[in-house]
Amino acid sequence: MKKFLLFAGIIMLCSFQTKKPVKVVFFGDSITEYGVQPTGFITLIQQRLKAEQKDKDYEVAGAGIGGNKIYDLYLRYEDDVLTKNPDEVVIWVGVNDVWHKRMFGTGTDWDKFGRFYTALIKKMQAKNIKVIICTPASVGEKTDYSNELDGDLNKYSNIIRDLAKQNNCDLVDFRTLCHEYNVKNNPTNKGEGILTKDGVHLNDEGNKFVADLFYKTLFK
């Protein structure tokens, strides 16, 4: 009888223990860095989690630094991501790997991009972290593929799509989804001002769009 009561007590104690929240870290460049601003997509996600009373189930944080490329993420993932003890990491990178080639003569060659990205995924998966990866959205919002860097962005996006399949990662295909949005909402083929302020960085509408897509993917 005593053993039964002890066992029943343990069961009751366990049932009252607080469930550990799932920690999600968004890891990327300036787009992610700005995501923690008052109207940023990370802030919007946090607000929606609270409004839907899911904020005890999920803990969301940003780890974005402006100008970062894939190798920057690889070099800082231990200090900026692993120290947060995440359960899930969303990697959103690629714009600067393409854009900075043209702007500054830097950037990342496509073959090195794939190797660094693969190594980063493997490092995180070895820690039992679920990895979600994203294609870069745009450097210019024209819908007829006349933006100067559309070709390279498509190539790097294809690399990310392949990596998602090869490494069993969930994929958020912003390259496709943002283009589809612009086709519907950019009838005059403007280069910016639809989802972005400057062709790259999200405006308020872009932050809402991205927050909604992430929410549907991560917080079901």
mmCIF file of C-alpha atoms in Angstrom:
data_model
loop_
_atom_site.group_PDB
_atom_site.id
_atom_site.type_symbol
_atom_site.label_atom_id
_atom_site.label_comp_id
_atom_site.label_asym_id
_atom_site.label_seq_id
_atom_site.Cartn_x
_atom_site.Cartn_y
_atom_site.Cartn_z
ATOM 1 C CA MET A 1 0.000 0.000 0.000
ATOM 2 C CA LYS A 2 2.826 2.370 0.883
ATOM 3 C CA LYS A 3 4.521 1.618 -2.428
ATOM 4 C CA PHE A 4 1.266 2.314 -4.255
ATOM 5 C CA LEU A 5 0.808 5.645 -2.477
ATOM 6 C CA LEU A 6 4.416 6.611 -3.223
ATOM 7 C CA PHE A 7 3.954 5.740 -6.894
ATOM 8 C CA ALA A 8 0.670 7.684 -7.037
ATOM 9 C CA GLY A 9 2.371 10.673 -5.420
ATOM 10 C CA ILE A 10 5.151 10.641 -8.014
ATOM 11 C CA ILE A 11 2.593 10.506 -10.828
ATOM 12 C CA MET A 12 0.699 13.470 -9.390
ATOM 13 C CA LEU A 13 3.898 15.465 -8.912
ATOM 14 C CA CYS A 14 4.933 14.850 -12.509
ATOM 15 C CA SER A 15 1.512 15.921 -13.773
ATOM 16 C CA PHE A 16 1.909 19.326 -12.093
ATOM 17 C CA GLN A 17 5.382 20.035 -13.490
ATOM 18 C CA THR A 18 5.558 22.977 -15.869
ATOM 19 C CA LYS A 19 6.026 22.009 -19.485
ATOM 20 C CA LYS A 20 9.306 23.274 -20.898
ATOM 21 C CA PRO A 21 8.707 25.790 -23.710
ATOM 22 C CA VAL A 22 10.072 25.086 -27.176
ATOM 23 C CA LYS A 23 12.887 27.576 -27.833
ATOM 24 C CA VAL A 24 13.060 28.894 -31.383
ATOM 25 C CA VAL A 25 15.979 31.053 -32.546
ATOM 26 C CA PHE A 26 15.884 33.005 -35.821
ATOM 27 C CA PHE A 27 19.439 33.104 -37.192
ATOM 28 C CA GLY A 28 20.431 35.402 -40.029
ATOM 29 C CA ASP A 29 21.466 38.789 -41.354
ATOM 30 C CA SER A 30 19.999 42.308 -41.093
ATOM 31 C CA ILE A 31 16.523 41.121 -42.128
ATOM 32 C CA THR A 32 16.480 38.987 -38.986
ATOM 33 C CA GLU A 33 18.262 41.658 -36.936
ATOM 34 C CA TYR A 34 15.461 44.114 -37.736
ATOM 35 C CA GLY A 35 12.897 41.422 -36.909
ATOM 36 C CA VAL A 36 13.114 42.261 -33.197
ATOM 37 C CA GLN A 37 12.168 45.911 -33.746
ATOM 38 C CA PRO A 38 8.664 47.024 -32.616
ATOM 39 C CA THR A 39 7.080 46.208 -35.994
ATOM 40 C CA GLY A 40 9.494 43.406 -36.904
ATOM 41 C CA PHE A 41 8.357 39.879 -37.745
ATOM 42 C CA ILE A 42 9.875 38.313 -34.607
ATOM 43 C CA THR A 43 8.076 40.857 -32.421
ATOM 44 C CA LEU A 44 4.823 40.183 -34.306
ATOM 45 C CA ILE A 45 5.245 36.444 -33.720
ATOM 46 C CA GLN A 46 5.788 37.029 -30.003
ATOM 47 C CA GLN A 47 2.671 39.200 -29.842
ATOM 48 C CA ARG A 48 0.569 36.589 -31.653
ATOM 49 C CA LEU A 49 1.816 33.793 -29.406
ATOM 50 C CA LYS A 50 0.766 35.839 -26.397
ATOM 51 C CA ALA A 51 -2.615 36.728 -27.908
ATOM 52 C CA GLU A 52 -3.317 33.063 -28.663
ATOM 53 C CA GLN A 53 -2.021 32.002 -25.213
ATOM 54 C CA LYS A 54 0.826 29.981 -26.682
ATOM 55 C CA ASP A 55 3.596 32.083 -25.135
ATOM 56 C CA LYS A 56 4.107 29.484 -22.402
ATOM 57 C CA ASP A 57 4.616 26.810 -25.059
ATOM 58 C CA TYR A 58 7.127 28.702 -27.204
ATOM 59 C CA GLU A 59 10.054 31.027 -26.524
ATOM 60 C CA VAL A 60 11.247 33.043 -29.521
ATOM 61 C CA ALA A 61 14.526 34.929 -29.967
ATOM 62 C CA GLY A 62 16.504 36.613 -32.733
ATOM 63 C CA ALA A 63 20.187 36.248 -33.612
ATOM 64 C CA GLY A 64 20.601 38.433 -36.677
ATOM 65 C CA ILE A 65 23.561 40.652 -37.601
ATOM 66 C CA GLY A 66 23.596 43.032 -40.546
ATOM 67 C CA GLY A 67 25.831 42.134 -43.469
ATOM 68 C CA ASN A 68 26.192 38.491 -42.466
ATOM 69 C CA LYS A 69 26.774 35.766 -45.015
ATOM 70 C CA ILE A 70 26.663 32.004 -44.559
ATOM 71 C CA TYR A 71 30.253 31.769 -43.306
ATOM 72 C CA ASP A 72 29.579 34.486 -40.715
ATOM 73 C CA LEU A 73 26.733 32.368 -39.372
ATOM 74 C CA TYR A 74 28.984 29.321 -39.300
ATOM 75 C CA LEU A 75 31.635 31.205 -37.316
ATOM 76 C CA ARG A 76 29.259 32.590 -34.684
ATOM 77 C CA TYR A 77 26.641 29.861 -34.254
ATOM 78 C CA GLU A 78 28.186 28.566 -31.025
ATOM 79 C CA ASP A 79 28.268 31.952 -29.269
ATOM 80 C CA ASP A 80 25.046 33.398 -30.663
ATOM 81 C CA VAL A 81 22.797 30.351 -31.038
ATOM 82 C CA LEU A 82 23.931 27.352 -29.008
ATOM 83 C CA THR A 83 24.238 29.479 -25.856
ATOM 84 C CA LYS A 84 20.461 30.043 -26.085
ATOM 85 C CA ASN A 85 19.870 26.268 -25.901
ATOM 86 C CA PRO A 86 17.413 26.213 -28.810
ATOM 87 C CA ASP A 87 15.149 23.348 -29.760
ATOM 88 C CA GLU A 88 14.666 24.773 -33.247
ATOM 89 C CA VAL A 89 16.748 27.160 -35.368
ATOM 90 C CA VAL A 90 15.494 29.047 -38.418
ATOM 91 C CA ILE A 91 18.323 29.924 -40.815
ATOM 92 C CA TRP A 92 17.541 32.787 -43.193
ATOM 93 C CA VAL A 93 20.596 33.864 -45.144
ATOM 94 C CA GLY A 94 21.751 34.267 -48.742
ATOM 95 C CA VAL A 95 20.955 37.823 -49.796
ATOM 96 C CA ASN A 96 24.374 39.193 -48.819
ATOM 97 C CA ASP A 97 26.182 36.177 -50.263
ATOM 98 C CA VAL A 98 24.799 37.301 -53.638
ATOM 99 C CA TRP A 99 24.310 41.064 -53.180
ATOM 100 C CA HIS A 100 27.756 41.810 -51.734
ATOM 101 C CA LYS A 101 29.470 40.194 -54.700
ATOM 102 C CA ARG A 102 28.083 42.949 -56.872
ATOM 103 C CA MET A 103 28.297 45.764 -54.309
ATOM 104 C CA PHE A 104 31.689 45.163 -52.703
ATOM 105 C CA GLY A 105 33.339 42.333 -54.611
ATOM 106 C CA THR A 106 32.858 40.041 -51.625
ATOM 107 C CA GLY A 107 29.962 37.618 -51.140
ATOM 108 C CA THR A 108 30.199 33.825 -51.304
ATOM 109 C CA ASP A 109 30.804 31.625 -54.349
ATOM 110 C CA TRP A 110 27.945 29.181 -54.900
ATOM 111 C CA ASP A 111 29.997 26.037 -54.175
ATOM 112 C CA LYS A 112 31.365 27.424 -50.900
ATOM 113 C CA PHE A 113 27.880 28.604 -49.986
ATOM 114 C CA GLY A 114 26.574 25.056 -50.201
ATOM 115 C CA ARG A 115 29.469 23.601 -48.217
ATOM 116 C CA PHE A 116 29.244 26.131 -45.382
ATOM 117 C CA TYR A 117 25.467 25.748 -45.253
ATOM 118 C CA THR A 118 25.705 21.948 -45.097
ATOM 119 C CA ALA A 119 28.310 22.100 -42.336
ATOM 120 C CA LEU A 120 26.145 24.503 -40.312
ATOM 121 C CA ILE A 121 23.096 22.256 -40.627
ATOM 122 C CA LYS A 122 25.097 19.173 -39.622
ATOM 123 C CA LYS A 123 26.570 20.921 -36.565
ATOM 124 C CA MET A 124 23.118 21.839 -35.314
ATOM 125 C CA GLN A 125 21.507 18.512 -36.089
ATOM 126 C CA ALA A 126 24.302 16.812 -34.159
ATOM 127 C CA LYS A 127 22.980 18.740 -31.133
ATOM 128 C CA ASN A 128 19.452 17.410 -31.809
ATOM 129 C CA ILE A 129 18.294 20.852 -32.955
ATOM 130 C CA LYS A 130 15.534 20.945 -35.539
ATOM 131 C CA VAL A 131 16.705 23.122 -38.450
ATOM 132 C CA ILE A 132 14.351 25.117 -40.676
ATOM 133 C CA ILE A 133 15.947 26.821 -43.685
ATOM 134 C CA CYS A 134 14.716 29.643 -45.916
ATOM 135 C CA THR A 135 15.454 30.865 -49.413
ATOM 136 C CA PRO A 136 16.444 34.553 -49.825
ATOM 137 C CA ALA A 137 13.476 36.667 -50.895
ATOM 138 C CA SER A 138 14.735 39.462 -53.129
ATOM 139 C CA VAL A 139 17.198 42.109 -54.153
ATOM 140 C CA GLY A 140 14.576 44.128 -55.992
ATOM 141 C CA GLU A 141 10.855 43.361 -56.261
ATOM 142 C CA LYS A 142 10.225 43.527 -60.011
ATOM 143 C CA THR A 143 8.106 40.556 -60.992
ATOM 144 C CA ASP A 144 9.394 39.960 -64.550
ATOM 145 C CA TYR A 145 12.796 38.672 -63.341
ATOM 146 C CA SER A 146 14.501 41.831 -64.574
ATOM 147 C CA ASN A 147 16.125 42.631 -61.215
ATOM 148 C CA GLU A 148 19.867 42.576 -61.707
ATOM 149 C CA LEU A 149 20.568 39.698 -59.316
ATOM 150 C CA ASP A 150 17.529 37.499 -59.985
ATOM 151 C CA GLY A 151 19.607 34.852 -61.733
ATOM 152 C CA ASP A 152 22.043 34.416 -58.855
ATOM 153 C CA LEU A 153 19.279 34.521 -56.245
ATOM 154 C CA ASN A 154 17.457 31.758 -58.107
ATOM 155 C CA LYS A 155 20.641 29.679 -58.238
ATOM 156 C CA TYR A 156 21.347 30.055 -54.519
ATOM 157 C CA SER A 157 17.698 29.388 -53.718
ATOM 158 C CA ASN A 158 17.930 26.122 -55.649
ATOM 159 C CA ILE A 159 20.951 25.166 -53.542
ATOM 160 C CA ILE A 160 18.917 25.774 -50.371
ATOM 161 C CA ARG A 161 15.971 23.774 -51.710
ATOM 162 C CA ASP A 162 18.309 20.854 -52.416
ATOM 163 C CA LEU A 163 19.864 21.144 -48.951
ATOM 164 C CA ALA A 164 16.415 20.965 -47.370
ATOM 165 C CA LYS A 165 15.760 17.650 -49.140
ATOM 166 C CA GLN A 166 19.224 16.232 -48.486
ATOM 167 C CA ASN A 167 19.211 17.083 -44.772
ATOM 168 C CA ASN A 168 15.523 16.547 -43.978
ATOM 169 C CA CYS A 169 14.976 20.216 -43.071
ATOM 170 C CA ASP A 170 11.686 22.073 -43.274
ATOM 171 C CA LEU A 171 11.827 24.759 -45.963
ATOM 172 C CA VAL A 172 10.246 28.213 -46.076
ATOM 173 C CA ASP A 173 10.595 29.191 -49.734
ATOM 174 C CA PHE A 174 10.496 32.972 -49.518
ATOM 175 C CA ARG A 175 11.940 33.297 -53.026
ATOM 176 C CA THR A 176 8.814 31.698 -54.456
ATOM 177 C CA LEU A 177 6.280 32.992 -51.936
ATOM 178 C CA CYS A 178 7.365 36.636 -52.127
ATOM 179 C CA HIS A 179 7.420 36.536 -55.927
ATOM 180 C CA GLU A 180 3.879 35.135 -55.965
ATOM 181 C CA TYR A 181 2.765 37.910 -53.598
ATOM 182 C CA ASN A 182 4.372 40.555 -55.804
ATOM 183 C CA VAL A 183 2.755 39.175 -58.953
ATOM 184 C CA LYS A 184 -0.631 39.783 -57.297
ATOM 185 C CA ASN A 185 0.199 43.083 -55.599
ATOM 186 C CA ASN A 186 2.773 44.829 -57.797
ATOM 187 C CA PRO A 187 0.955 45.531 -61.085
ATOM 188 C CA THR A 188 3.310 48.358 -62.085
ATOM 189 C CA ASN A 189 6.430 46.203 -61.604
ATOM 190 C CA LYS A 190 8.016 48.447 -58.978
ATOM 191 C CA GLY A 191 11.448 47.546 -57.656
ATOM 192 C CA GLU A 192 10.557 48.221 -54.027
ATOM 193 C CA GLY A 193 7.755 49.306 -51.720
ATOM 194 C CA ILE A 194 5.587 46.182 -51.840
ATOM 195 C CA LEU A 195 7.046 43.888 -49.165
ATOM 196 C CA THR A 196 10.308 45.811 -48.764
ATOM 197 C CA LYS A 197 11.530 49.335 -48.110
ATOM 198 C CA ASP A 198 14.464 49.098 -50.498
ATOM 199 C CA GLY A 199 14.097 45.871 -52.445
ATOM 200 C CA VAL A 200 15.682 43.855 -49.609
ATOM 201 C CA HIS A 201 14.650 44.872 -46.082
ATOM 202 C CA LEU A 202 11.062 44.305 -44.983
ATOM 203 C CA ASN A 203 8.550 47.110 -44.599
ATOM 204 C CA ASP A 204 5.528 46.794 -42.287
ATOM 205 C CA GLU A 205 3.553 44.758 -44.820
ATOM 206 C CA GLY A 206 6.559 42.515 -45.414
ATOM 207 C CA ASN A 207 7.006 41.904 -41.707
ATOM 208 C CA LYS A 208 3.338 40.929 -41.385
ATOM 209 C CA PHE A 209 3.624 38.609 -44.397
ATOM 210 C CA VAL A 210 6.784 36.932 -43.092
ATOM 211 C CA ALA A 211 5.463 36.639 -39.529
ATOM 212 C CA ASP A 212 2.319 34.919 -40.797
ATOM 213 C CA LEU A 213 4.294 32.446 -42.914
ATOM 214 C CA PHE A 214 6.640 31.578 -40.057
ATOM 215 C CA TYR A 215 3.740 31.254 -37.645
ATOM 216 C CA LYS A 216 1.915 28.768 -39.885
ATOM 217 C CA THR A 217 5.125 26.748 -40.304
ATOM 218 C CA LEU A 218 6.469 26.719 -36.751
ATOM 219 C CA PHE A 219 3.610 27.159 -34.327
ATOM 220 C CA LYS A 220 0.915 24.745 -35.449
#
